[in-house]
Coordinates of C-alpha atoms and ligand atoms in Angstrom, one line a residue:
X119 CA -15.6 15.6 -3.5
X120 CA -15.4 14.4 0.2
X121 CA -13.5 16.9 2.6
X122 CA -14.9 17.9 5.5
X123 CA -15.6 21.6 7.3
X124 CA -15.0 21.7 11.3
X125 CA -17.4 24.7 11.4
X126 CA -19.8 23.5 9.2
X127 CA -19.2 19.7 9.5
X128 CA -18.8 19.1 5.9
X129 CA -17.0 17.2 4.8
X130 CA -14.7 16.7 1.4
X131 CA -16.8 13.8 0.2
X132 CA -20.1 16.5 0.3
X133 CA -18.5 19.1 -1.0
X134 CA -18.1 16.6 -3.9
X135 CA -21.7 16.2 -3.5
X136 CA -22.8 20.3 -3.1
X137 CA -20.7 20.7 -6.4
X138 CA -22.7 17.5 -7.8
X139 CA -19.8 16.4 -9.7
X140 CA -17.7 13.1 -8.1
X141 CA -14.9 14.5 -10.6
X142 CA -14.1 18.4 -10.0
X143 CA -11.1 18.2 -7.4
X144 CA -10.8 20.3 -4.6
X145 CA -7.5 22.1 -4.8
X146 CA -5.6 21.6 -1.7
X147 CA -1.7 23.4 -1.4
X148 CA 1.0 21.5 -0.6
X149 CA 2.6 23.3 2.9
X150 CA 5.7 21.0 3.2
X151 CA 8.1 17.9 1.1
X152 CA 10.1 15.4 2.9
X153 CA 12.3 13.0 1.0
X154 CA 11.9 9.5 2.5
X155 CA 14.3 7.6 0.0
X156 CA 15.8 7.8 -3.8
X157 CA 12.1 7.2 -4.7
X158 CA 9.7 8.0 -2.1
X159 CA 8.7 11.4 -0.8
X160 CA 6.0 12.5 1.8
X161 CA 3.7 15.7 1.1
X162 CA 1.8 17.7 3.6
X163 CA -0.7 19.1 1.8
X164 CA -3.1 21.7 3.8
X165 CA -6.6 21.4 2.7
X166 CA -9.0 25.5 1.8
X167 CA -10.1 26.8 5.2
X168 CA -12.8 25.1 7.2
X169 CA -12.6 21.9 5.1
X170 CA -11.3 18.8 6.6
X171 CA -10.6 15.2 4.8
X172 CA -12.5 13.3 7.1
X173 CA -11.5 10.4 6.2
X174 CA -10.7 6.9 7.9
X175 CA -7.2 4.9 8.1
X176 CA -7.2 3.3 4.9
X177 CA -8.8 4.9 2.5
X178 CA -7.2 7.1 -0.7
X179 CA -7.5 9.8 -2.8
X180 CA -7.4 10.9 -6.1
X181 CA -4.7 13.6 -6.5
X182 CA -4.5 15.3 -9.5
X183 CA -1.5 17.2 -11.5
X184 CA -2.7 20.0 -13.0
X185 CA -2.1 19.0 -17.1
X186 CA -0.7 15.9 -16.4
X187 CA -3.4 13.8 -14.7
X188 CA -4.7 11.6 -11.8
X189 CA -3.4 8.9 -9.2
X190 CA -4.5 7.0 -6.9
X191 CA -2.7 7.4 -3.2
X192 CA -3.3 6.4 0.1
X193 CA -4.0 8.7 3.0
X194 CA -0.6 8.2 5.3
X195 CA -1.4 10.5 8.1
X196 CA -4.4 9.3 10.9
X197 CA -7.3 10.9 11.2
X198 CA -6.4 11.5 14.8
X199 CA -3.4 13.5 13.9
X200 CA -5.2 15.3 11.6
X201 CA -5.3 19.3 12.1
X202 CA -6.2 20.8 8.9
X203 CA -3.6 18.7 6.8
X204 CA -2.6 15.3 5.7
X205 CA 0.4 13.6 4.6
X206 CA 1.0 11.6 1.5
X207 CA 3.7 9.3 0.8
X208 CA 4.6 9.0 -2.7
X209 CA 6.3 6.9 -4.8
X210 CA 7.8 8.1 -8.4
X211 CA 7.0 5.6 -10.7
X212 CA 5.2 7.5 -13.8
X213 CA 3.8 10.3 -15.4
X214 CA 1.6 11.9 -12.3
X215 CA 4.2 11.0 -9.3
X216 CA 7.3 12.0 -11.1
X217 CA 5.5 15.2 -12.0
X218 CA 4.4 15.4 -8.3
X219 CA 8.0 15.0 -7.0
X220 CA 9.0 17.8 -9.1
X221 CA 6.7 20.5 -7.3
X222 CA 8.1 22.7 -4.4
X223 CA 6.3 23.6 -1.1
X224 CA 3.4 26.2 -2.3
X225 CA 2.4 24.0 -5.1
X226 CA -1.2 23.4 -5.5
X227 CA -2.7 20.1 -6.1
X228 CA -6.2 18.7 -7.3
X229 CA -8.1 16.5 -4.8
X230 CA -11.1 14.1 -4.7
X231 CA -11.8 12.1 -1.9
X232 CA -11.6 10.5 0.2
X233 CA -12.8 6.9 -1.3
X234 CA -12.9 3.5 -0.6
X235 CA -13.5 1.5 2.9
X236 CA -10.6 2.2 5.2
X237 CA -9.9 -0.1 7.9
X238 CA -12.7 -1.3 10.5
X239 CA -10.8 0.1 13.3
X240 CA -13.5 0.5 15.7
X241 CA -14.0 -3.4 15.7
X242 CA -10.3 -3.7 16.6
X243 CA -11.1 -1.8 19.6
X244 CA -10.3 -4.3 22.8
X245 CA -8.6 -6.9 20.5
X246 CA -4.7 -7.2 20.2
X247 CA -3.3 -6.1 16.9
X248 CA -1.1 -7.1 14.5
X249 CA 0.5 -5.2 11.6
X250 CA 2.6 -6.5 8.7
X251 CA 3.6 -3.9 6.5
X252 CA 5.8 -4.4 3.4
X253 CA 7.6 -1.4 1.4
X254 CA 5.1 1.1 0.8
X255 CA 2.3 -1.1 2.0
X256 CA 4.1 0.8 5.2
X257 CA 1.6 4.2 3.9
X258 CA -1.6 3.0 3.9
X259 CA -1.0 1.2 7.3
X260 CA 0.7 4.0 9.2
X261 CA -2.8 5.6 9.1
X262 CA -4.4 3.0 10.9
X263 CA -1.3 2.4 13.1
X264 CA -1.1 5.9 14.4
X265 CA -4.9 6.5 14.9
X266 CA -4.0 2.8 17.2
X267 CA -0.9 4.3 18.9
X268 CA -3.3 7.6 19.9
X269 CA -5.9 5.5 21.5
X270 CA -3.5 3.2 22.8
X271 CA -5.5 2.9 26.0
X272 CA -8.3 1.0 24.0
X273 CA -6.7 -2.4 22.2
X274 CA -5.0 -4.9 24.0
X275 CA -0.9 -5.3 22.2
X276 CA -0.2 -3.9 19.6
X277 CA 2.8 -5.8 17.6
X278 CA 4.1 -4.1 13.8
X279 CA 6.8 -6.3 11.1
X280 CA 7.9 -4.4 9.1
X281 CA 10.1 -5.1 5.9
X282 CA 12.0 -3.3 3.3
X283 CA 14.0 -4.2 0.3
X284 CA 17.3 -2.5 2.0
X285 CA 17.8 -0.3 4.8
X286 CA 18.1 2.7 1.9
X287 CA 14.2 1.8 1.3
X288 CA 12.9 1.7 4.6
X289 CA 10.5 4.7 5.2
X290 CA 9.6 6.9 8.1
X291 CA 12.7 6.2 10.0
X292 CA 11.9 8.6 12.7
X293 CA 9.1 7.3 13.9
X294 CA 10.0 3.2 13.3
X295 CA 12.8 4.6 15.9
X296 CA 9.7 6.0 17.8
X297 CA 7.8 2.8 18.2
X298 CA 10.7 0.5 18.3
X299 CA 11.1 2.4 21.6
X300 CA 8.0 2.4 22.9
X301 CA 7.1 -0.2 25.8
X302 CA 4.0 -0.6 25.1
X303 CA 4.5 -1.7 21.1
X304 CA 5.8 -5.0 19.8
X305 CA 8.2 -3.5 16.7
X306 CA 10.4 -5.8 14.5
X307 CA 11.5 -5.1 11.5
X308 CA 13.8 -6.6 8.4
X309 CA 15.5 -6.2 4.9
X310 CA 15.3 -8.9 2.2
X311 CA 19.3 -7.4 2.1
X312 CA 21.4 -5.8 4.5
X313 CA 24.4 -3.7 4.6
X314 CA 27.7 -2.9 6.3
X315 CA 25.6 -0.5 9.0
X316 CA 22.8 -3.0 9.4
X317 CA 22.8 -4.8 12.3
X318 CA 19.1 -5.9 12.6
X319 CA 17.4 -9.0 11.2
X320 CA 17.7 -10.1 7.5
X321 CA 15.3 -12.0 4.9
X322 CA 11.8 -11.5 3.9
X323 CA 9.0 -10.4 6.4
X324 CA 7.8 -13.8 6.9
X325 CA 10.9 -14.3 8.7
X326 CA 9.5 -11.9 11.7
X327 CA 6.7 -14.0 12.3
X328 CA 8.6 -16.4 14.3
X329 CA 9.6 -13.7 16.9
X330 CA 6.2 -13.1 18.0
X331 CA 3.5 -15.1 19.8
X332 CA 0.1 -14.3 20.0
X333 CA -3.5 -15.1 21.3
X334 CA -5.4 -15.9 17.9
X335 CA -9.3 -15.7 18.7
X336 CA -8.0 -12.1 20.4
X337 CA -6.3 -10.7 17.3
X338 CA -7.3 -8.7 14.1
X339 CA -4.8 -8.0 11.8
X340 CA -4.0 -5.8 9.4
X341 CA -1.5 -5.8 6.1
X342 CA -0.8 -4.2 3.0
X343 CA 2.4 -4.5 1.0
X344 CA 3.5 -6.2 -2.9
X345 CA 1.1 -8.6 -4.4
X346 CA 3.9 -11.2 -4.0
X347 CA 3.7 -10.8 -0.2
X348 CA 0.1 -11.6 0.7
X349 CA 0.0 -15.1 -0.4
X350 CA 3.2 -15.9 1.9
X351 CA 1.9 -13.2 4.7
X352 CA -1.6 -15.1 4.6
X353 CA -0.1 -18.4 5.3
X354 CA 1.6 -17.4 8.3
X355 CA -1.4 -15.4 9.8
X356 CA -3.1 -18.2 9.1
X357 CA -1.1 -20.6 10.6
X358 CA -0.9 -18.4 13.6
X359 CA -4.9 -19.0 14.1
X360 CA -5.7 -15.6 13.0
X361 CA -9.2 -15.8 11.3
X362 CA -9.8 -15.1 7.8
X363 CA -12.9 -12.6 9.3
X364 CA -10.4 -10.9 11.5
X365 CA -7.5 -10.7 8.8
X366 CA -7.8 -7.3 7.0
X367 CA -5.9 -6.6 3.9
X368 CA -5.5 -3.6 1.5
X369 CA -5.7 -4.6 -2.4
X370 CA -4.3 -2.2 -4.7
X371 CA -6.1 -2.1 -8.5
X372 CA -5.5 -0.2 -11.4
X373 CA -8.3 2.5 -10.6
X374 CA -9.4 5.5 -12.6
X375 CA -12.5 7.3 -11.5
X376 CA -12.0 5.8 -7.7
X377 CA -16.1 5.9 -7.4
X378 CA -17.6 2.7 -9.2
X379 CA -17.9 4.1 -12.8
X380 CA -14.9 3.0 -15.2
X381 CA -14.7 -0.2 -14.3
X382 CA -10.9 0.0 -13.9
X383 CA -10.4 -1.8 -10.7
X384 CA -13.2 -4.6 -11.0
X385 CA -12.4 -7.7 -9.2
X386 CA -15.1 -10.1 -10.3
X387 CA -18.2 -8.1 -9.5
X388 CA -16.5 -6.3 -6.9
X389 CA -15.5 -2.8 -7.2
X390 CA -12.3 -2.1 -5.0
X391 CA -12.3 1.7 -5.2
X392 CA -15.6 0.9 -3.5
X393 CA -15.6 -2.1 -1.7
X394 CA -12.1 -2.0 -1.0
X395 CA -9.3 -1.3 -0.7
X396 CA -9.5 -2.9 2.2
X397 CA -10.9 -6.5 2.5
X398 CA -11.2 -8.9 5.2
X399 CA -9.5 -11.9 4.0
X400 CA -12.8 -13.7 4.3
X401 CA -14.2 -11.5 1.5
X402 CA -11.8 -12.1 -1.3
X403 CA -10.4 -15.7 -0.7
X404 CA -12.8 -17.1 -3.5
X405 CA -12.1 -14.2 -5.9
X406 CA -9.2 -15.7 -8.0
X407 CA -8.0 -12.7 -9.3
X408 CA -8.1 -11.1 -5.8
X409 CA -4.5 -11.9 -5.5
Ligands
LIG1036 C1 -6.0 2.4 -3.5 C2 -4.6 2.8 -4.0 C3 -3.7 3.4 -3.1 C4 -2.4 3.7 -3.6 N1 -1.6 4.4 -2.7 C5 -0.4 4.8 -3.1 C6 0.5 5.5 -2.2 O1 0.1 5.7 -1.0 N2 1.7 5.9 -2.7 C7 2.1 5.6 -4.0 O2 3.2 6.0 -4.3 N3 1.3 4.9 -4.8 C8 0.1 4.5 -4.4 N4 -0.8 3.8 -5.3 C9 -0.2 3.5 -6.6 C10 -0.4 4.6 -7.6 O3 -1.7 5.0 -7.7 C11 0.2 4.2 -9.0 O4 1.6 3.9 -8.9 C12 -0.2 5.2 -10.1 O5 -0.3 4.5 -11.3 C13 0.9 6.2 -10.3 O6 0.5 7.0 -11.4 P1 1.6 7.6 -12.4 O7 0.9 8.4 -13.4 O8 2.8 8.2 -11.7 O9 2.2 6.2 -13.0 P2 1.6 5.4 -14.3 O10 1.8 6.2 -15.5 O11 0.2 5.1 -13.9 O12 2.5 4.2 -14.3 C14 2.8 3.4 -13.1 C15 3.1 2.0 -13.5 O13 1.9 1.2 -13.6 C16 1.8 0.7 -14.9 N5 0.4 0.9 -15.2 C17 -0.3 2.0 -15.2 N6 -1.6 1.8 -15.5 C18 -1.7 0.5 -15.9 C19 -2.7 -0.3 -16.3 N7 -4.0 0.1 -16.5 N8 -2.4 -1.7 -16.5 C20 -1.2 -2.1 -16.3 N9 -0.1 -1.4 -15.9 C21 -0.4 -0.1 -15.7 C22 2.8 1.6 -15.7 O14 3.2 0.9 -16.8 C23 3.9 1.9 -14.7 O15 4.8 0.8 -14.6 C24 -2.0 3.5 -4.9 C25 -2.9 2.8 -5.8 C26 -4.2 2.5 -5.3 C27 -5.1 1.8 -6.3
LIG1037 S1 -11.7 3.0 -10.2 FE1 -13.4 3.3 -11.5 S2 -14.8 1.8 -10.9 FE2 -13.2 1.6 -9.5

């Protein structure tokens, strides 16, 4: 376990480590449940007093249903916004998140965590940034691009795409209003298919990279979305100049134990519950199973 006490400055991860067992969860109560879409739903969960997640943008935990079992899921909320709680944002898809979207505010939930190597945000300090987020890929990165928004002060622009499926699918609606009004973010986003009420831009997310221009030796960015998205998303970072050092991107593996032992989500002889999720390009272009 990982968490982390203000008081005491422990953290979840060595609370893991007093109980000297990397698989007895934490429990952590679930305060609050917003539905996003027809499939996704966000959970506040509040973690025992004085203990603290202390994690970084991009990382995940294990959450466990009591009798049903474990899942993988990324930390949504920023470290900077914090406060005792977290958010996740959950799609229903099998046993554990279907059991998870059946629980009601009160519920408690098992939690290990947090794992993986989030996003290297301090080195995007100064640089411009650039976000592409598709469908739930949206989770993972509105971590990092809150904990950006709250130190605004400190990285040069800041420019998200965004794209969903529909406009039904699109997630956190309030705050893509949020940035999208913001004068000091970049925000476009798109659906691969409209509707009558949509009046914004249609087609994949690759279509958004045309809309923006940007100084490449200055800029890191960051994306996480479908398999079937990098390969197309790469190319157009690329092509913008980007580097494949300074172009970050979260892989998402069948994983198990989330802390190097099953072997679950080996990539070559990487393990990404370890050395990942997050990769800069530069790390996994040889890997052909990477993508
Ligand atoms: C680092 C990381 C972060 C993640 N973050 C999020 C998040 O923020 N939100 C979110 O909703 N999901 C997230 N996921 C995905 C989530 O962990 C999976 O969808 C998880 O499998 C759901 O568990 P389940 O029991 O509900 O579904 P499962 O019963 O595991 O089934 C989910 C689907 O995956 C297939 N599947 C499961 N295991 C295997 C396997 N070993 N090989 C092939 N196919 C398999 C099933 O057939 C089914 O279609 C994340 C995954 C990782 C690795
Ligand atoms: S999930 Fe078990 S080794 Fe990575």
């Amino acid at each position: 376990m990982i968490l982390h006490h203000p008081n005491t400055t422990s953290t979840l991860a060595e609370q893991v480590e007093i109980k000297e067992d990397l698989f007895m969860p934490t429990m952590a109560q679930i305060t609050s449940i917003k539905k996003m879409t027809e499939l996704e739903k966000v959970f506040t969960l509040q973690l025992p007093e004085g203990v603290s997640l202390g994690n970084r943008p991009g990382q995940f935990v294990e959450v466990s249903v009591l009798g049903v079992g474990e899942a993988p899921i990324s930390i949504s909320s920023s470290p900077s916004r914090s406060n005792g709680t977290f958010e996740l944002c959950v799609r229903r898809v099998g046993d554990v998140t279907n059991a998870l979207h059946n629980l009601q505010p009160g519920a408690m939930l098992g939690l290990r965590g947090p794992f993986g190597r989030g996003f290297p945000y301090e080195k995007f300090r100064g640089k411009e940034v650039l976000f592409a987020a598709g469908g739930l890929g949206l989770a993972p990165l509105r971590s990092l691009i809150n904990q950006v928004i709250d130190e605004r002060a400190t990285f040069g622009r800041v420019i998200i795409l965004y794209g969903a499926r529909s406009p039904e699918e699109l997630l956190f609606t309030d705050e893509l209003k949020e940035w999208a009004d913001r004068d000091d973010l970049e925000f476009h986003v798109t659906v691969d298919r409209g509707n009558d009420d949509w009046q914004g831009n249609v087609g994949v997310i690759t279509t958004l990279f045309k809309k923006i221009s940007i100084y490449p030796r200055n800029t890191v960015a960051a994306t996480c979305g479908p398999p079937v998205m990098y390969r197309f998303v790469l190319m157009e970072l690329l092509a913008k100049g980007i580097s494949e050092g300074n172009t970050y991107l979260s892989l998402e593996r069948h994983m198990k134990c989330g802390v190097g032992k099953c072997g679950h989500c080996q990539i070559n002889d990487v393990y990404a519950c370890q050395s990942g999720p997050v990769f800069p390009y530069s790390e996994i272009k040889g890997m052909e199973e990477a993508l």
